[in-house]
Coordinates of C-alpha atoms and ligand atoms in Angstrom, one line a residue:
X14 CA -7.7 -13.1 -51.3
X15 CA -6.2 -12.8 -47.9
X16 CA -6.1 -15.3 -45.3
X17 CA -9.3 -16.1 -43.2
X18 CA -10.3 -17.1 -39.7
X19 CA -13.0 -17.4 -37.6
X20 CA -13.9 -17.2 -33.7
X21 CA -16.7 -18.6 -32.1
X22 CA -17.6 -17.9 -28.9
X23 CA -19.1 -20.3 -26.8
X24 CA -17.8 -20.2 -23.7
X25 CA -21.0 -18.9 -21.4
X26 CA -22.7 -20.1 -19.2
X27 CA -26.1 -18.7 -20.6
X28 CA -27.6 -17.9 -17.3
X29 CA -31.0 -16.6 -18.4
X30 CA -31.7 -19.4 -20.1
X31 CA -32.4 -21.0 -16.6
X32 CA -31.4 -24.2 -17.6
X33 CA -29.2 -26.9 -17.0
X34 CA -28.0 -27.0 -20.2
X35 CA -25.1 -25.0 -21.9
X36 CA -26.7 -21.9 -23.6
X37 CA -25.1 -22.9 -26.8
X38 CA -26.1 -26.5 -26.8
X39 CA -29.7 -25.1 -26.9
X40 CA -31.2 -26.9 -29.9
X41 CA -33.2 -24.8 -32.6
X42 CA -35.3 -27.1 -35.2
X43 CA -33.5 -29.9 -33.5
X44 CA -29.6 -28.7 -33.8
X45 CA -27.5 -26.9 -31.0
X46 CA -27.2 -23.4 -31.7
X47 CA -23.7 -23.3 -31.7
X48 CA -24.2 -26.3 -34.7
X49 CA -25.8 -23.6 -37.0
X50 CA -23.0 -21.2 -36.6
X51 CA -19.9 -24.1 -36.7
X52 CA -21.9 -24.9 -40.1
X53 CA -22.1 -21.9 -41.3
X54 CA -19.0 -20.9 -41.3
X55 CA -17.5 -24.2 -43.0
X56 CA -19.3 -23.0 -45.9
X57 CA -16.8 -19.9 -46.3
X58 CA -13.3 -20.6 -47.2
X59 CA -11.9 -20.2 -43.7
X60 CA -8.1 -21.4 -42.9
X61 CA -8.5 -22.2 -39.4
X62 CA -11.8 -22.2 -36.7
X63 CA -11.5 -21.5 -33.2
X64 CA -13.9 -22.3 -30.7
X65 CA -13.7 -20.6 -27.2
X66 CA -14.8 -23.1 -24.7
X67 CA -15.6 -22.9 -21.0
X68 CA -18.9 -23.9 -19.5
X69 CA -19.9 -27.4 -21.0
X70 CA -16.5 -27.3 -22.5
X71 CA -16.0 -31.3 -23.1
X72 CA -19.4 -31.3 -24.1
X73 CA -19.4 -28.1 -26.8
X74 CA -15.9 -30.4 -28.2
X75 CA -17.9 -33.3 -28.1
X76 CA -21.1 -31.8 -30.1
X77 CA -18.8 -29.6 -32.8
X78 CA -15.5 -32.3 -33.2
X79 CA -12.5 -32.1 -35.0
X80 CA -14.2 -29.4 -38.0
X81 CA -12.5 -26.6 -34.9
X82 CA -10.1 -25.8 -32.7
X83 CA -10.4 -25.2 -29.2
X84 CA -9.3 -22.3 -26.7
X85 CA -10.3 -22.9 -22.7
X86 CA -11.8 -19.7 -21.4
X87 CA -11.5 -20.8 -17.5
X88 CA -13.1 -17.7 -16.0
X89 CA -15.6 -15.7 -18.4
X90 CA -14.3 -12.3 -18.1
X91 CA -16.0 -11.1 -20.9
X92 CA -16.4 -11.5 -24.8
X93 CA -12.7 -9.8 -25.5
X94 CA -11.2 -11.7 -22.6
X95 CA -12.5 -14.5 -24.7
X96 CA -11.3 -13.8 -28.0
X97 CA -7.7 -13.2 -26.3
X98 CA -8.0 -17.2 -25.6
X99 CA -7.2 -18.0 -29.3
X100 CA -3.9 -15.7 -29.2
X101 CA -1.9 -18.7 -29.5
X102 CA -3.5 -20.2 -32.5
X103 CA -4.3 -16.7 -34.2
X104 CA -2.2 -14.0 -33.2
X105 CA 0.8 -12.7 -35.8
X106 CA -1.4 -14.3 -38.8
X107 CA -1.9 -12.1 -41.4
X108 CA -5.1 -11.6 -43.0
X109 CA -9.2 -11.2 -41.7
X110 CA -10.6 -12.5 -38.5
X111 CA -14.2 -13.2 -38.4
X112 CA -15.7 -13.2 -34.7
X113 CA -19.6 -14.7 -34.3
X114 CA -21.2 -15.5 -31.1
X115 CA -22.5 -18.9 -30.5
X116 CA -25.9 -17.5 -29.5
X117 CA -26.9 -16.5 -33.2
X118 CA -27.8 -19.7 -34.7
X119 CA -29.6 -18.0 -37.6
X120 CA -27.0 -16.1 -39.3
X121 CA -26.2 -17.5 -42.6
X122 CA -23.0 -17.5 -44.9
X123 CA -24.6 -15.4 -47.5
X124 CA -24.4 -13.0 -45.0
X125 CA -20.9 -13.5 -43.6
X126 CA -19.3 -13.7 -46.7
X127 CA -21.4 -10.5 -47.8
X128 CA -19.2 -8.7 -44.3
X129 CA -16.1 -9.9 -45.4
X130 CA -16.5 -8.5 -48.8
X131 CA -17.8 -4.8 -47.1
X132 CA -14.3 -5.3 -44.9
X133 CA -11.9 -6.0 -47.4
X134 CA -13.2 -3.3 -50.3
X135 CA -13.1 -0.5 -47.2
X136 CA -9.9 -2.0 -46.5
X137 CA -11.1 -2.0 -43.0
X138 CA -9.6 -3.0 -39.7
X139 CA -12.9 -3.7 -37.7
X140 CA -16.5 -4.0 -39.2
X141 CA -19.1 -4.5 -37.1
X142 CA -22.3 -6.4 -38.9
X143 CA -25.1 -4.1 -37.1
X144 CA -29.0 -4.6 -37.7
X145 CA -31.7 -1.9 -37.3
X146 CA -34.6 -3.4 -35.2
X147 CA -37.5 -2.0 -33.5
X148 CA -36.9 -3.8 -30.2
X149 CA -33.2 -2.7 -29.5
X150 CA -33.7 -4.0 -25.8
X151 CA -30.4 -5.8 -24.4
X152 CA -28.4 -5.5 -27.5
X153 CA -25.1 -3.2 -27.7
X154 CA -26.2 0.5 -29.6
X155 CA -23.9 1.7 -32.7
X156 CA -22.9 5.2 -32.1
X157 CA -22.5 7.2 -35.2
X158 CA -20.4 10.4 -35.5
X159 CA -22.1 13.3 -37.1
X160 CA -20.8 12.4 -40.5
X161 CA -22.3 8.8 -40.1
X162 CA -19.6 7.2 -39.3
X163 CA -18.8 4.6 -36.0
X164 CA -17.5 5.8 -33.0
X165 CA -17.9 3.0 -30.7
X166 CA -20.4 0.4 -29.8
X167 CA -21.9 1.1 -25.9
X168 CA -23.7 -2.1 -24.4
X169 CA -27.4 -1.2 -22.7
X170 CA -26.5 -1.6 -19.6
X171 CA -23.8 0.9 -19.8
X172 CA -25.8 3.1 -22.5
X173 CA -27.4 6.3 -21.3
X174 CA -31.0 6.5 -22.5
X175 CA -30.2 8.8 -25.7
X176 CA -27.9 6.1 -26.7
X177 CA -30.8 3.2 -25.4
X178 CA -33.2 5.4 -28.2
X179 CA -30.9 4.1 -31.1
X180 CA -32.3 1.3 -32.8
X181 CA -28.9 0.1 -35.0
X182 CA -27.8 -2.7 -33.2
X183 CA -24.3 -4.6 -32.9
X184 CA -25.2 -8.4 -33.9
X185 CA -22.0 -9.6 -32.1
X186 CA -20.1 -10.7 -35.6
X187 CA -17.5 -9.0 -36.7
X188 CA -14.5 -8.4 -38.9
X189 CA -11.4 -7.6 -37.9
X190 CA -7.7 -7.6 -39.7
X191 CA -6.4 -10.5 -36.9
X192 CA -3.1 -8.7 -36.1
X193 CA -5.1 -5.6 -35.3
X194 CA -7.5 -7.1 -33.6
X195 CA -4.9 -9.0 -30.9
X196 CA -3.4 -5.9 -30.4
X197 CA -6.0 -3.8 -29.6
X198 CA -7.4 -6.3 -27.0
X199 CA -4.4 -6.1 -24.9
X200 CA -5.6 -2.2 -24.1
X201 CA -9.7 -3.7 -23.5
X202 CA -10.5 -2.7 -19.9
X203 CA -12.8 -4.0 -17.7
X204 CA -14.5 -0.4 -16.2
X205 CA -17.8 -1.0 -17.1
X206 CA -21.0 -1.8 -15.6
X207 CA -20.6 -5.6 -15.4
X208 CA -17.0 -5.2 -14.8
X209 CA -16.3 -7.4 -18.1
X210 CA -13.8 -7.1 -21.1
X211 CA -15.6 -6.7 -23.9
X212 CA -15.0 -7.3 -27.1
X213 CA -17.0 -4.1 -28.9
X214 CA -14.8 -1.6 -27.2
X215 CA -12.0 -3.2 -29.8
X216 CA -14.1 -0.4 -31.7
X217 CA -13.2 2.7 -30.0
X218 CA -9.6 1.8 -29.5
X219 CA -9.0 0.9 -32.9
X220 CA -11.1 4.1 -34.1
X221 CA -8.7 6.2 -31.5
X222 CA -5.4 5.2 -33.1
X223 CA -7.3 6.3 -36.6
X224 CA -7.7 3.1 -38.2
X225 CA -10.8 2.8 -40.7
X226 CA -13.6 0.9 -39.0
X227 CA -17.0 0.6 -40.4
X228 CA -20.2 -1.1 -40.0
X229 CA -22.3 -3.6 -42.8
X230 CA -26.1 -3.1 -41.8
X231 CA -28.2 -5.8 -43.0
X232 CA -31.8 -5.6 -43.9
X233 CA -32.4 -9.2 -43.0
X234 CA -31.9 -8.6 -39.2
X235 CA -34.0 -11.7 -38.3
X236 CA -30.2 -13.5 -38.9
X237 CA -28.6 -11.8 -36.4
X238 CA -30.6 -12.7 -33.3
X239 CA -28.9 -13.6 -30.2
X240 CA -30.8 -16.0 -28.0
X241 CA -30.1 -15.2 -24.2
X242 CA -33.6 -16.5 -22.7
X243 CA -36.3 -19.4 -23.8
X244 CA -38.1 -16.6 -25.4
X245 CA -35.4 -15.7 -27.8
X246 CA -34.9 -19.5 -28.5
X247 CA -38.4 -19.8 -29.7
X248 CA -38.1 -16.6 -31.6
X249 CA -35.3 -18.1 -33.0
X250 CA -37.4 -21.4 -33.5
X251 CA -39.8 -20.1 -35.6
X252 CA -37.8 -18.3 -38.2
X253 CA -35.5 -21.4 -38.7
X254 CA -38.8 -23.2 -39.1
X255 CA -40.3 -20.8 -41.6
X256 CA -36.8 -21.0 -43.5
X257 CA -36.4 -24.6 -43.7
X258 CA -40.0 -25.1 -44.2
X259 CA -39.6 -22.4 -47.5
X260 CA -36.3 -24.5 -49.0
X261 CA -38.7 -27.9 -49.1
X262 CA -41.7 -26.1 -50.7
X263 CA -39.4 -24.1 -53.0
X264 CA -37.8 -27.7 -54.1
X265 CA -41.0 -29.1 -54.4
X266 CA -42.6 -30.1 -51.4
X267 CA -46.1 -29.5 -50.5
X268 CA -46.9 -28.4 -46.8
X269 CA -50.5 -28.5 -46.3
X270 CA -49.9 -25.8 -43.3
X271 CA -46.4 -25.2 -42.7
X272 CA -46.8 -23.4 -39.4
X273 CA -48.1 -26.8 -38.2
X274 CA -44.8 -28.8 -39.8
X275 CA -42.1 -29.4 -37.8
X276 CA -38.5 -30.2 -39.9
X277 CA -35.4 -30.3 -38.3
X278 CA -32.4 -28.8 -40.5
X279 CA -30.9 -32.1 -41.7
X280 CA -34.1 -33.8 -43.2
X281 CA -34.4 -34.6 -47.4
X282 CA -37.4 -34.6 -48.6
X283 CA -38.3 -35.4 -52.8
X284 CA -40.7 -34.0 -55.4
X285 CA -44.4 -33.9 -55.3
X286 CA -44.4 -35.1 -51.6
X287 CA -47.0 -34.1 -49.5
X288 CA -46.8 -32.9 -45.3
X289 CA -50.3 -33.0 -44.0
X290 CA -50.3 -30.7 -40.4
X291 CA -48.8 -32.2 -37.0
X292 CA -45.8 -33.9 -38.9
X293 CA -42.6 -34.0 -37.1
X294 CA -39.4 -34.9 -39.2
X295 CA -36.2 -35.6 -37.2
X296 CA -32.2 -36.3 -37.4
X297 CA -31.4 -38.0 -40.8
X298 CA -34.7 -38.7 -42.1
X299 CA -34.4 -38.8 -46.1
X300 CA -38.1 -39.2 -47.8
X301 CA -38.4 -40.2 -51.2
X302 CA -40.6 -38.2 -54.4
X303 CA -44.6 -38.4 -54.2
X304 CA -44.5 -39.6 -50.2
X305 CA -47.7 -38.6 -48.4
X306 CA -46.7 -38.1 -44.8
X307 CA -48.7 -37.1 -42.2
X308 CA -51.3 -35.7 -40.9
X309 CA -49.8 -36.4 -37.1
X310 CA -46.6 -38.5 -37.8
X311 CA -43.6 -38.5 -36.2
X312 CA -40.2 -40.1 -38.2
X313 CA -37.2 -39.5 -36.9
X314 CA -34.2 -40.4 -38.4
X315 CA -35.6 -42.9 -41.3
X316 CA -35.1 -43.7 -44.7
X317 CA -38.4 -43.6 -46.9
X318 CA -39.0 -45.0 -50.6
X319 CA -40.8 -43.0 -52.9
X320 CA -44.5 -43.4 -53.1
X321 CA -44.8 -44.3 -49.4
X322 CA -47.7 -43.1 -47.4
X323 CA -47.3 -42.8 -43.6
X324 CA -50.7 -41.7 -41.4
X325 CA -50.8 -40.8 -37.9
X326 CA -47.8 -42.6 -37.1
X327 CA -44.5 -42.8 -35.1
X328 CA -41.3 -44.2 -37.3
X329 CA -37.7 -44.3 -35.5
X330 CA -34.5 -45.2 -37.0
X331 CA -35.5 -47.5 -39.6
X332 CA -35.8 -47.7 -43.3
X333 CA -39.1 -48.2 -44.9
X334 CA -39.1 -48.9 -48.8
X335 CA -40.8 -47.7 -51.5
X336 CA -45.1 -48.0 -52.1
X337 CA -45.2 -48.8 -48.2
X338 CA -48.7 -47.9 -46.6
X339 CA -48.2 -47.5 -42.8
X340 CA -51.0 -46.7 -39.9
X341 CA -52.6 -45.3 -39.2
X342 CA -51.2 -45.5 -35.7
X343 CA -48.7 -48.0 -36.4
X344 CA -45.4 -47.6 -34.5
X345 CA -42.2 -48.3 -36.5
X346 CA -39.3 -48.8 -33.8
X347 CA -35.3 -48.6 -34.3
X348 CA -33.8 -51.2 -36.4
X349 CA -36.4 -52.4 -38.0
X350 CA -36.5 -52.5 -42.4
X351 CA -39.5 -52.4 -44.4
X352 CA -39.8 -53.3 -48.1
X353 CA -40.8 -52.2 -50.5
X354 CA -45.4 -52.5 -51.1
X355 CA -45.4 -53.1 -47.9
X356 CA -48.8 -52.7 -45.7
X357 CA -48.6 -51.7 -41.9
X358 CA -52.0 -51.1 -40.1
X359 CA -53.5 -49.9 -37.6
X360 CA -52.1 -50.5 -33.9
X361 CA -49.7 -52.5 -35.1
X362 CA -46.1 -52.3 -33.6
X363 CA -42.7 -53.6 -35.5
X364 CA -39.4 -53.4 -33.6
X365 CA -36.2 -55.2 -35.1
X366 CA -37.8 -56.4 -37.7
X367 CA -37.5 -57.2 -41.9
X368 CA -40.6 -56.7 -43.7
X369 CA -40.0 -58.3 -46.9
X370 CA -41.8 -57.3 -50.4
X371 CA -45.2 -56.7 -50.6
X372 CA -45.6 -58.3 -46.8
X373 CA -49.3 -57.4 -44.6
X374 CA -49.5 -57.1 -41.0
X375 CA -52.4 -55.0 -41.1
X376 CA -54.3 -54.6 -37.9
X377 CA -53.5 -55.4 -33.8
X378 CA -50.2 -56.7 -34.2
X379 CA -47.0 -56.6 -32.4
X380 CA -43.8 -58.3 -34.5
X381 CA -40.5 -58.0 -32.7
X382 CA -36.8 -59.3 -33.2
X383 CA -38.1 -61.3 -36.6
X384 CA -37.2 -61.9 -40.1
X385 CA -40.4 -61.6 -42.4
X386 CA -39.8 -62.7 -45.7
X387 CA -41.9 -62.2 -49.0
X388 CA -45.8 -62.0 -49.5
X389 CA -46.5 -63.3 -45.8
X390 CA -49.8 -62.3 -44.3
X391 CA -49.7 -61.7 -40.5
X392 CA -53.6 -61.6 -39.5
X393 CA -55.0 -59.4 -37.4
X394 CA -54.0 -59.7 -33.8
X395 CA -50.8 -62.3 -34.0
X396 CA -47.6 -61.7 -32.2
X397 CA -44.1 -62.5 -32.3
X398 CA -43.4 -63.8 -28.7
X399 CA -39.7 -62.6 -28.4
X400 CA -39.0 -62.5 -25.0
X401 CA -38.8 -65.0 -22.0
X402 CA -38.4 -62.9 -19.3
X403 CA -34.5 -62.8 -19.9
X404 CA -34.0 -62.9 -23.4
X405 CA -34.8 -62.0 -26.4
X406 CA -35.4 -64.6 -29.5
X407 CA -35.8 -64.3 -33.4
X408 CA -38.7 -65.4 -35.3
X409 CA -38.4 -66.1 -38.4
X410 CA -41.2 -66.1 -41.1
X411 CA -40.3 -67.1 -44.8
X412 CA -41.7 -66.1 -47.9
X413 CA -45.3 -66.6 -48.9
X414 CA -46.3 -67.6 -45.4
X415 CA -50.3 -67.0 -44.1
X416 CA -50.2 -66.7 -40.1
X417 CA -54.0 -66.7 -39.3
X418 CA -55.4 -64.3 -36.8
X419 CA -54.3 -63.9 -33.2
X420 CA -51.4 -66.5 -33.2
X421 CA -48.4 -66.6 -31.0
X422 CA -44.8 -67.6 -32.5
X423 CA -42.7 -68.3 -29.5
X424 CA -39.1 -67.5 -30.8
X425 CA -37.2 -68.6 -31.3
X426 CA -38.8 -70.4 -34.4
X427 CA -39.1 -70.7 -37.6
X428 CA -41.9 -70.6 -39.9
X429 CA -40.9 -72.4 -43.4
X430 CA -41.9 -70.9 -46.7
X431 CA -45.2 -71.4 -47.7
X432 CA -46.5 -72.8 -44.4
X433 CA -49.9 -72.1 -43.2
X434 CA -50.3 -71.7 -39.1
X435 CA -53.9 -72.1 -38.3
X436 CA -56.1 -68.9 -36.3
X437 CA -55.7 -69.0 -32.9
X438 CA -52.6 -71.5 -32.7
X439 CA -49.6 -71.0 -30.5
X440 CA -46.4 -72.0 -32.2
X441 CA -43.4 -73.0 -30.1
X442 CA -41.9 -75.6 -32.4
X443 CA -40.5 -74.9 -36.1
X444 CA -43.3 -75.4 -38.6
X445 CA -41.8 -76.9 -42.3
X446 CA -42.8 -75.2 -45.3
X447 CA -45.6 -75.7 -47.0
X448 CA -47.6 -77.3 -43.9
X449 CA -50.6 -76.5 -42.4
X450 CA -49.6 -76.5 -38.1
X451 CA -52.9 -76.5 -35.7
X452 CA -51.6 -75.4 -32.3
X453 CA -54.8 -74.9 -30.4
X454 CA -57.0 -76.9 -28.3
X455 CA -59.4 -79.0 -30.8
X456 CA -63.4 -77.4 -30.7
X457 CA -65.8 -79.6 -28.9
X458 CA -69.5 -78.9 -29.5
X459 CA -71.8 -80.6 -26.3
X460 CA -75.2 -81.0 -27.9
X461 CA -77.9 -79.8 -26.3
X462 CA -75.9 -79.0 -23.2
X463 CA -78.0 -75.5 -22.4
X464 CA -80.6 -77.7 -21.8
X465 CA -79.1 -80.8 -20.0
X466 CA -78.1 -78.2 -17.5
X467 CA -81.6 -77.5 -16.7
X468 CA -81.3 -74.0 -16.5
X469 CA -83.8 -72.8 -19.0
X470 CA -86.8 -71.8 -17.7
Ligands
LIG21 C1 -23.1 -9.4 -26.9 C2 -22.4 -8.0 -27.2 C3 -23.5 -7.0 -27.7 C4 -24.3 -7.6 -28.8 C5 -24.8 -9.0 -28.5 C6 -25.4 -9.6 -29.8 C7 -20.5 -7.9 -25.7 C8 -20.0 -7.3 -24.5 N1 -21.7 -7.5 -26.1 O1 -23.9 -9.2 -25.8 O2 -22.9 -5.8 -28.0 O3 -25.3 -6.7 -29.2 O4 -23.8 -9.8 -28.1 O5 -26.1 -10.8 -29.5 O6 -19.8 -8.6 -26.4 N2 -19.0 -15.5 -24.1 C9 -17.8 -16.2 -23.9 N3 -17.0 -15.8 -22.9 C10 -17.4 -14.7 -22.0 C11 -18.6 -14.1 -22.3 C12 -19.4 -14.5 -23.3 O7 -17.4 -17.1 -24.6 O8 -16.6 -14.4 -21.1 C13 -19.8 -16.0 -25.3 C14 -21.2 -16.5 -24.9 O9 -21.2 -17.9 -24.7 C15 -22.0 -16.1 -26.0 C16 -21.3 -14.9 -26.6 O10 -20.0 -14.9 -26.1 O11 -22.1 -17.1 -27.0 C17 -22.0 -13.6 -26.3 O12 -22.1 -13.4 -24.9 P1 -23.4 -12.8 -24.3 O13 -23.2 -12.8 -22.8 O14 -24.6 -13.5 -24.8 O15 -23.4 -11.3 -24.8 P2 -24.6 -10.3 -24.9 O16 -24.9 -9.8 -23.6 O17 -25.7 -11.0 -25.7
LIG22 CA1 -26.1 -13.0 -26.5

C-alpha cells in the first residue's frame, strides 16, 4: 500500500457562525469539530497529519496537540492557498493525500478509508467524495460530462443556475496522488467570484492535462455536512446524537427516549443500564453495568460503580462507587469519592469529600473538604463547617460514627470512630471515639410559666 497523508483545514475564521469562537473549535455532543475529524483520521493508517492553522491558531494547536503537524495560513486566500501551506512537510512524497475540512465533524473513517480504496483501484490522481442531497444550497456542484464522468467542481456562488439545479455535491474531502496535487496548485487562480484560490479547481486542471479523476458518491450524505452557521451546527448536533445514542443501545444500554439523552462522544456506559429522559453525560464519565441514571441528571466527567442509581441529580468530576443511591437533587461536586452502598439524599451537597462504605447522609446536608469513613450516619440537616472566612478546614469523621440531626463540625476536627455527637450540637473541639459529645445549650422547662406571665385570659 502506498504512502498516506492527510490535510485538515482549519484555518477560517468561520464568519457566519457569528461568534467569537473559532468555527472549528465549535463543539458537537461536547467535542470541537475539528476533534471529530483529527480523530477520525488517526484511525486510518496515515504517515503524517497536517493541520492548516490561522485564525485561533495557538488555540486549534492547543485543542488537537502533538497527534498533527502544523502549517500557518497567515492570510486566508482560499482552501488551495491553504493546502499549499503544507508544501514543506508534503510536497515531493510519493503516495495519496487525503484533504478534509475542519467543518465536517461527522465524517467517519469507514468512509475515508472506503475513498481511498475507490482512488487507488481507479488508480486516480484526484477523487472528490461527493454526496447527493436534496438541499444543495451553498455547497460546490459536481459537473459531469456527458459520459458521466467529472469535469470540474463549480462553487454556488460562481455556479449559473443550471449548474445550482444539480443536486451531487462536493463534501470538501478529497483524494489526491500528493505530488500531483502540489503541482497542480501552483496553476489555481484566484478569478472567481470571491476572488479566492480554491482548492476544487485542482479538478479541472488535473482533468485538462488528462489525468484520471473520479468522484466516490456516498449514500450516507448526513457524514459529509459542513457546518458554516449555528443552524448547520445543530444539524450536525443531532445526528452525532442519534449516532452515539445508537452505539450505547446497540451495546446494551437502555434509553428510555433517546431524543431527550444527551451523551457526549467520550462517555462508557455498561450493560443493562438504564437513561431515563433529561440526562446529560459529559467529558470522561465511565458508568458501570445495571446503573439507573436519570431522569434529569447531569454527570460530567465521573466514574460510576455498577448498580448505582443517580435521580435528578448533578455529579462533577468525582467517582462514585458501586450500589450508591444518590438524590434525588443531591449535588456531587469535583473531587469528591463515594463508596461503594453509599446513600446521598435529597438536597444534600458533597464537595471534597470521601464517602466511605455503606455511609448515609440522606436529607439537608452540606459536607465539604471532609473525610467520612465507614457506616457513619450524617442526620438530616448537619454540616461540615469548612470555611472561616479565609480558609478552608478538613473534617474528619471515622468509621461507625452517628452525627445527629442539624449539627455543625467546625473543621478542622475530628470525629473519633464510633463517637456519638448529640442533635443539635456544635462541634469545635475533637470528639474521642466511642463518646457521646453534647454541644448545645442544656433544655430548661419553666413550669407553669404561660401562666405566671399572666397572659391568659
Ligand atoms: C468548501 C468547498 C465546497 C464544498 C464545501 C463542503 C472550496 C472553495 N469550496 O466550501 O466546494 O462543497 O467546502 O463543505 O473549497 N479554510 C482554510 N483557509 C482558507 C479558507 C478555508 O483553512 O483560506 C478552511 C476553513 O476553516 C474550513 C474549510 O477550509 O474548515 C472549508 O472552508 P469554507 O469556507 O467553510 O468552505 P465552503 O464555502 O464551505
Ligand atoms: Ca464549509
Amino acid at each position: 500500500m502506498s504512502n498516506r497523508y492527510a490535510v485538515i483545514l482549519a484555518a477560517g475564521q468561520g464568519t457566519r457562525m457569528k461568534s467569537k469562537l473559532y468555527k472549528v473549535l465549535h463543539q458537537v455532543c461536547g467535542k470541537p469539530m475539528v476533534q471529530h475529524v483529527v480523530d477520525q483520521i488517526t484511525k486510518l493508517d496515515i504517515e503524517e497529519m497536517v493541520t492548516i492553522i490561522g485564525h485561533g491558531a495557538e488555540m486549534v494547536k492547543a485543542q488537537i496537540g502533538d497527534k498533527s503537524l502544523y502549517a500557518l495560513q497567515e492570510q486566508q486566500l482560499g482552501t488551495a492557498h491553504a493546502v499549499i501551506q503544507a508544501q514543506e512537510m508534503l510536497a515531493g512524497k510519493k503516495g495519496t493525500t487525503i484533504v478534509v475540512c475542519g467543518d465536517t465533524p461527522l465524517i467517519r473513517a469507514e468512509t475515508m478509508e472506503a475513498l481511498f480504496n475507490h482512488h487507488q483501484e481507479l488508480a486516480a490522481k484526484a477523487t472528490i467524495l461527493t454526496a447527493r442531497i436534496e438541499d444543495p444550497t451553498g455547497y460546490g456542484r459536481i459537473i459531469r460530462n456527458e459520459s458521466g464522468l467529472v469535469e470540474k467542481i463549480v462553487e454556488h456562488k460562481d455556479a449559473t443556475d443550471a449548474e445550482r439545479a444539480i443536486k451531487e455535491i462536493n463534501t470538501g474531502t478529497y483524494c489526491f496522488d500528493n505530488e500531483a496535487l502540489f503541482e497542480a496548485l501552483t496553476k489555481v487562480s484566484n478569478d472567481n467570484v470571491q476572488g479566492e484560490y480554491y482548492l476544487p479547481d485542482v479538478i479541472e486542471i488535473l482533468k485538462e492535462q488528462g489525468e484520471i479523476v473520479t468522484a466516490f458518491q456516498t449514500d450516507k450524505f448526513e457524514e459529509t455536512i459542513g457546518v458554516n452557521d449555528r443552524i448547520a451546527l445543530s444539524t450536525a448536533e443531532r445526528i452525532m446524537r442519534n449516532r452515539i445514542n445508537e452505539e450505547h443501545m446497540r451495546n446494551g444500554v437502555t434509553l428510555i427516549d433517546p431524543d431527550n439523552t444527551y451523551i457526549e462522544t467520550d462517555v462508557q456506559i455498561g450493560q443493562d443500564t438504564v437513561i431515563y429522559p433529561g440526562t446529560i453525560l459529559k467529558g470522561r464519565t465511565i458508568i458501570g453495568s445495571d446503573c439507573q441514571i436519570g431522569p434529569h441528571s447531569e454527570i460530567d466527567t465521573c466514574e460510576i460503580g455498577n448498580g448505582t442509581v443517580i435521580r435528578q441529580s448533578t455529579a462533577n468530576k468525582s467517582s462514585i462507587g458501586a450500589n450508591v443511591n444518590i438524590g434525588p437533587f443531591a449535588h456531587i461536586r469535583p473531587d469528591s469519592a463515594i463508596q461503594d452502598e453509599v446513600k446521598i439524599g435529597n438536597f444534600v451537597e458533597i464537595k471534597k469529600a470521601v464517602f466511605g462504605k455503606g455511609s448515609k447522609a440522606s436529607h439537608l446536608s452540606y459536607i465539604g473538604d471532609a473525610e467520612v469513613g465507614n457506616n457513619v450516619n450524617i442526620g438530616c440537616g448537619s454540616i461540615t463547617v469548612n470555611y472561616d472566612g479565609k480558609n478552608k478546614y478538613l473534617t474528619k469523621i471515622e468509621d461507625d460514627v452517628f452525627v445527629g440531626c442539624n449539627s455543625n463540625l467546625v473543621a478542622p476536627v475530628t470525629v473519633g470512630k464510633g463517637a456519638y455527637v448529640a442533635a443539635g450540637s456544635t462541634i469545635t473541639m475533637d470528639v474521642p471515639g466511642e463518646a457521646l459529645s453534647i454541644a448545645r445549650a442544656k433544655q430548661v422547662n419553666k413550669e407553669n410559666y404561660v401562666q405566671k406571665l399572666n397572659l391568659k385570659k
